[in-house]
Short mmCIF file of C-alpha atoms in Angstrom, two decimals:
data_model
loop_
_atom_site.label_atom_id
_atom_site.label_comp_id
_atom_site.label_asym_id
_atom_site.label_seq_id
_atom_site.Cartn_x
_atom_site.Cartn_y
_atom_site.Cartn_z
CA MET A 1 17.02 5.17 -20.22
CA PHE A 2 13.63 3.50 -19.82
CA ASP A 3 11.97 1.31 -22.45
CA ALA A 4 8.46 -0.10 -22.92
CA ASP A 5 9.25 -3.04 -20.61
CA PHE A 6 9.96 -0.64 -17.75
CA PHE A 7 6.59 1.06 -18.25
CA ARG A 8 4.80 -2.29 -18.36
CA ARG A 9 6.52 -3.19 -15.08
CA TRP A 10 5.29 0.12 -13.64
CA MET A 11 1.68 -0.65 -14.60
CA THR A 12 1.95 -4.23 -13.28
CA ALA A 13 3.44 -3.03 -9.98
CA THR A 14 0.62 -0.48 -9.70
CA ALA A 15 -2.01 -3.18 -10.30
CA THR A 16 -0.44 -5.41 -7.61
CA SER A 17 -0.31 -2.53 -5.14
CA VAL A 18 -3.89 -1.39 -5.85
CA ASP A 19 -5.10 -4.97 -5.46
CA ARG A 20 -3.31 -5.26 -2.10
CA GLU A 21 -4.55 -1.86 -0.86
CA ALA A 22 -8.06 -1.88 -2.38
CA GLU A 23 -9.86 -2.43 0.92
CA ARG A 24 -7.91 0.38 2.61
CA LEU A 25 -8.70 2.74 -0.30
CA THR A 26 -12.38 1.87 -0.04
CA ALA A 27 -12.30 2.35 3.75
CA LEU A 28 -10.79 5.83 3.23
CA ASP A 29 -13.46 6.57 0.61
CA SER A 30 -16.32 5.39 2.83
CA PRO A 31 -16.74 8.47 5.08
CA ILE A 32 -16.14 11.09 2.36
CA GLY A 33 -17.02 9.41 -0.96
CA ASP A 34 -18.95 6.54 -2.52
CA ALA A 35 -16.98 3.74 -0.80
CA ASP A 36 -15.92 2.32 -4.16
CA HIS A 37 -12.48 3.85 -4.87
CA GLY A 38 -10.54 0.67 -4.13
CA SER A 39 -12.85 -1.68 -6.03
CA ASN A 40 -13.05 0.68 -9.02
CA LEU A 41 -9.27 1.08 -9.30
CA ARG A 42 -8.70 -2.65 -8.80
CA ARG A 43 -11.04 -3.39 -11.69
CA GLY A 44 -9.32 -0.76 -13.84
CA PHE A 45 -5.72 -1.81 -13.25
CA THR A 46 -6.59 -5.52 -13.57
CA ALA A 47 -7.96 -4.64 -17.02
CA VAL A 48 -4.81 -2.63 -17.80
CA THR A 49 -2.46 -5.55 -17.07
CA ALA A 50 -4.67 -7.96 -19.04
CA THR A 51 -4.68 -5.60 -22.03
CA LEU A 52 -0.92 -5.02 -21.89
CA GLU A 53 -0.33 -8.79 -21.87
CA LYS A 54 -2.38 -9.09 -25.06
CA GLU A 55 -1.23 -5.98 -26.95
CA ALA A 56 2.22 -5.03 -25.56
CA PRO A 57 3.01 -1.68 -27.28
CA ASP A 58 6.72 -1.27 -28.06
CA THR A 59 7.17 2.33 -26.85
CA PRO A 60 6.85 3.90 -23.38
CA GLY A 61 4.29 6.36 -24.72
CA GLY A 62 2.29 3.53 -26.27
CA VAL A 63 2.15 1.61 -23.00
CA LEU A 64 0.83 4.59 -21.01
CA THR A 65 -1.62 5.69 -23.71
CA LEU A 66 -3.12 2.20 -23.89
CA ALA A 67 -3.26 1.96 -20.08
CA GLY A 68 -5.01 5.34 -19.86
CA ARG A 69 -7.56 4.37 -22.50
CA GLN A 70 -8.30 1.15 -20.65
CA LEU A 71 -8.85 2.97 -17.34
CA ILE A 72 -11.27 5.42 -18.94
CA SER A 73 -13.32 2.57 -20.41
CA THR A 74 -13.42 0.32 -17.31
CA VAL A 75 -13.38 2.52 -14.18
CA GLY A 76 -16.56 4.17 -12.95
CA GLY A 77 -16.86 7.47 -11.15
CA ALA A 78 -14.26 10.20 -11.41
CA SER A 79 -11.24 7.91 -11.01
CA GLY A 80 -11.35 6.50 -14.54
CA PRO A 81 -11.29 9.82 -16.41
CA LEU A 82 -8.72 11.32 -13.99
CA TYR A 83 -6.25 8.43 -13.96
CA GLY A 84 -6.91 7.77 -17.63
CA THR A 85 -6.13 11.40 -18.49
CA LEU A 86 -2.98 11.31 -16.35
CA LEU A 87 -1.56 8.27 -18.16
CA ARG A 88 -2.77 9.17 -21.66
CA ARG A 89 -1.41 12.72 -21.49
CA THR A 90 1.90 11.47 -20.05
CA GLY A 91 2.09 8.88 -22.83
CA LYS A 92 1.30 11.47 -25.49
CA ALA A 93 4.04 13.75 -24.12
CA LEU A 94 6.56 10.89 -24.40
CA GLY A 95 5.75 10.55 -28.09
CA ASP A 96 7.05 7.66 -30.20
CA ALA A 97 10.53 7.33 -28.64
CA ALA A 98 11.64 3.73 -28.00
CA GLU A 99 13.43 4.85 -24.82
CA VAL A 100 13.04 7.89 -22.59
CA SER A 101 15.27 9.48 -19.95
CA ALA A 102 14.32 10.20 -16.35
CA GLU A 103 14.15 13.90 -17.29
CA GLN A 104 11.76 13.20 -20.19
CA LEU A 105 9.59 11.07 -17.93
CA ALA A 106 9.46 13.85 -15.32
CA GLU A 107 8.46 16.41 -17.95
CA ALA A 108 5.82 14.12 -19.44
CA LEU A 109 4.38 13.28 -16.03
CA ARG A 110 4.15 17.00 -15.25
CA ALA A 111 2.14 17.45 -18.46
CA GLY A 112 -0.11 14.58 -17.33
CA VAL A 113 -0.65 16.13 -13.89
CA GLU A 114 -1.45 19.51 -15.46
CA ALA A 115 -4.05 17.82 -17.70
CA VAL A 116 -5.65 16.26 -14.60
CA MET A 117 -5.71 19.67 -12.88
CA THR A 118 -7.43 21.16 -15.92
CA LEU A 119 -9.97 18.31 -16.14
CA GLY A 120 -10.86 18.29 -12.45
CA GLY A 121 -10.33 21.98 -11.77
CA ALA A 122 -8.27 21.05 -8.70
CA ALA A 123 -5.14 22.70 -7.32
CA PRO A 124 -2.76 21.70 -4.52
CA GLY A 125 -4.53 22.05 -1.17
CA ASP A 126 -7.97 21.04 -2.51
CA LYS A 127 -7.68 17.55 -0.92
CA THR A 128 -7.43 15.51 -4.13
CA MET A 129 -4.93 13.26 -5.93
CA ILE A 130 -3.16 16.48 -6.99
CA ASP A 131 -1.86 16.84 -3.41
CA ALA A 132 0.22 13.68 -3.93
CA LEU A 133 1.05 14.09 -7.62
CA VAL A 134 2.41 17.67 -7.65
CA PRO A 135 5.00 17.09 -4.87
CA ALA A 136 5.97 13.78 -6.53
CA VAL A 137 6.64 15.44 -9.89
CA ASP A 138 8.52 18.26 -8.17
CA ALA A 139 10.74 15.69 -6.40
CA LEU A 140 11.39 13.46 -9.45
CA GLY A 141 14.56 15.39 -10.27
CA SER A 142 16.03 13.92 -7.06
CA GLY A 143 15.07 10.36 -8.01
CA PHE A 144 12.15 7.96 -7.88
CA ALA A 145 12.52 7.24 -4.16
CA ALA A 146 12.31 10.97 -3.40
CA ALA A 147 9.16 11.19 -5.55
CA ARG A 148 7.60 8.28 -3.64
CA THR A 149 8.33 9.92 -0.27
CA ALA A 150 6.93 13.26 -1.48
CA ALA A 151 3.74 11.58 -2.75
CA GLU A 152 3.22 9.67 0.49
CA GLN A 153 3.77 12.82 2.57
CA GLY A 154 1.40 14.73 0.27
CA ALA A 155 -1.31 12.10 0.77
CA LEU A 156 -0.91 12.19 4.56
CA ALA A 157 -1.07 15.99 4.49
CA THR A 158 -4.61 15.86 3.06
CA THR A 159 -6.00 14.62 6.40
CA PRO A 160 -6.47 18.04 8.08
CA LEU A 161 -7.66 19.74 4.87
CA GLN A 162 -11.24 20.59 3.98
CA ALA A 163 -12.11 19.20 0.56
CA ARG A 164 -12.76 21.86 -2.07
CA LYS A 165 -13.19 19.57 -5.10
CA GLY A 166 -14.79 16.22 -5.83
CA ARG A 167 -17.42 14.24 -3.97
CA ALA A 168 -15.86 14.99 -0.56
CA SER A 169 -16.36 18.74 -1.05
CA TYR A 170 -20.13 18.28 -0.53
CA LEU A 171 -19.38 17.40 3.11
CA GLY A 172 -17.78 20.75 3.87
CA GLU A 173 -16.08 20.73 7.28
CA ARG A 174 -17.00 17.06 7.82
CA SER A 175 -14.33 16.16 5.23
CA ILE A 176 -11.65 17.38 7.67
CA GLY A 177 -9.81 14.60 9.49
CA HIS A 178 -9.99 12.04 6.68
CA GLN A 179 -7.05 11.18 4.42
CA ASP A 180 -8.03 11.64 0.78
CA PRO A 181 -8.44 8.29 -1.03
CA GLY A 182 -7.44 9.77 -4.41
CA ALA A 183 -4.20 11.20 -3.02
CA THR A 184 -3.56 7.84 -1.35
CA SER A 185 -3.99 5.88 -4.59
CA ALA A 186 -1.86 8.44 -6.45
CA ALA A 187 0.90 7.78 -3.91
CA LEU A 188 0.59 4.05 -4.70
CA LEU A 189 1.08 4.84 -8.40
CA ILE A 190 4.29 6.79 -7.65
CA ALA A 191 5.52 4.12 -5.22
CA ALA A 192 5.04 1.52 -7.98
CA LEU A 193 7.14 3.71 -10.29
CA ALA A 194 9.97 3.70 -7.72
CA GLU A 195 9.57 -0.07 -7.33
CA ALA A 196 9.81 -0.60 -11.11
CA ALA A 197 13.00 1.48 -11.08
CA GLY A 198 14.42 -0.62 -8.24
CA GLU A 199 14.45 2.26 -5.74
#
């Protein structure tokens, strides 16, 4: 079972990873986006960890809902609303339970991913964060490490795709050959989850 401390560790691990990878995320965003994905997410997750240190909700759902709210209010562009929706909807699905099981987390995360798909209108294969998140959620039943591998493979698999959603879609065929920055950062989020779980 996973308590609020576990979810705080997940958010802290994500912030550390985003901070470490921010320049790479921005480099990926440069040819097909606004070249600000890394800096935007770094600002957002830095704010998340600062807020969680001050407020520290005592339920898993509370931690994710607060983190999602913070991302929406501090991250510019599409990343804030998308990541904020992912975490808030996952948190809402977890409800007020003091502890949640791996199965409950997987179900809640699926609800979060579906909310992101609804918000952004994206499906698997559109070259977005969904290409990392959907395989990760599908693999969660086999453990956190399996979800991390699936997310990383999903992000890599965006390279030959033509973007059909988001800023990169304006480039048409010129978006082919570039790994999607959103899928890459989504893989970091899932890898941080595996790290928090010790896998």
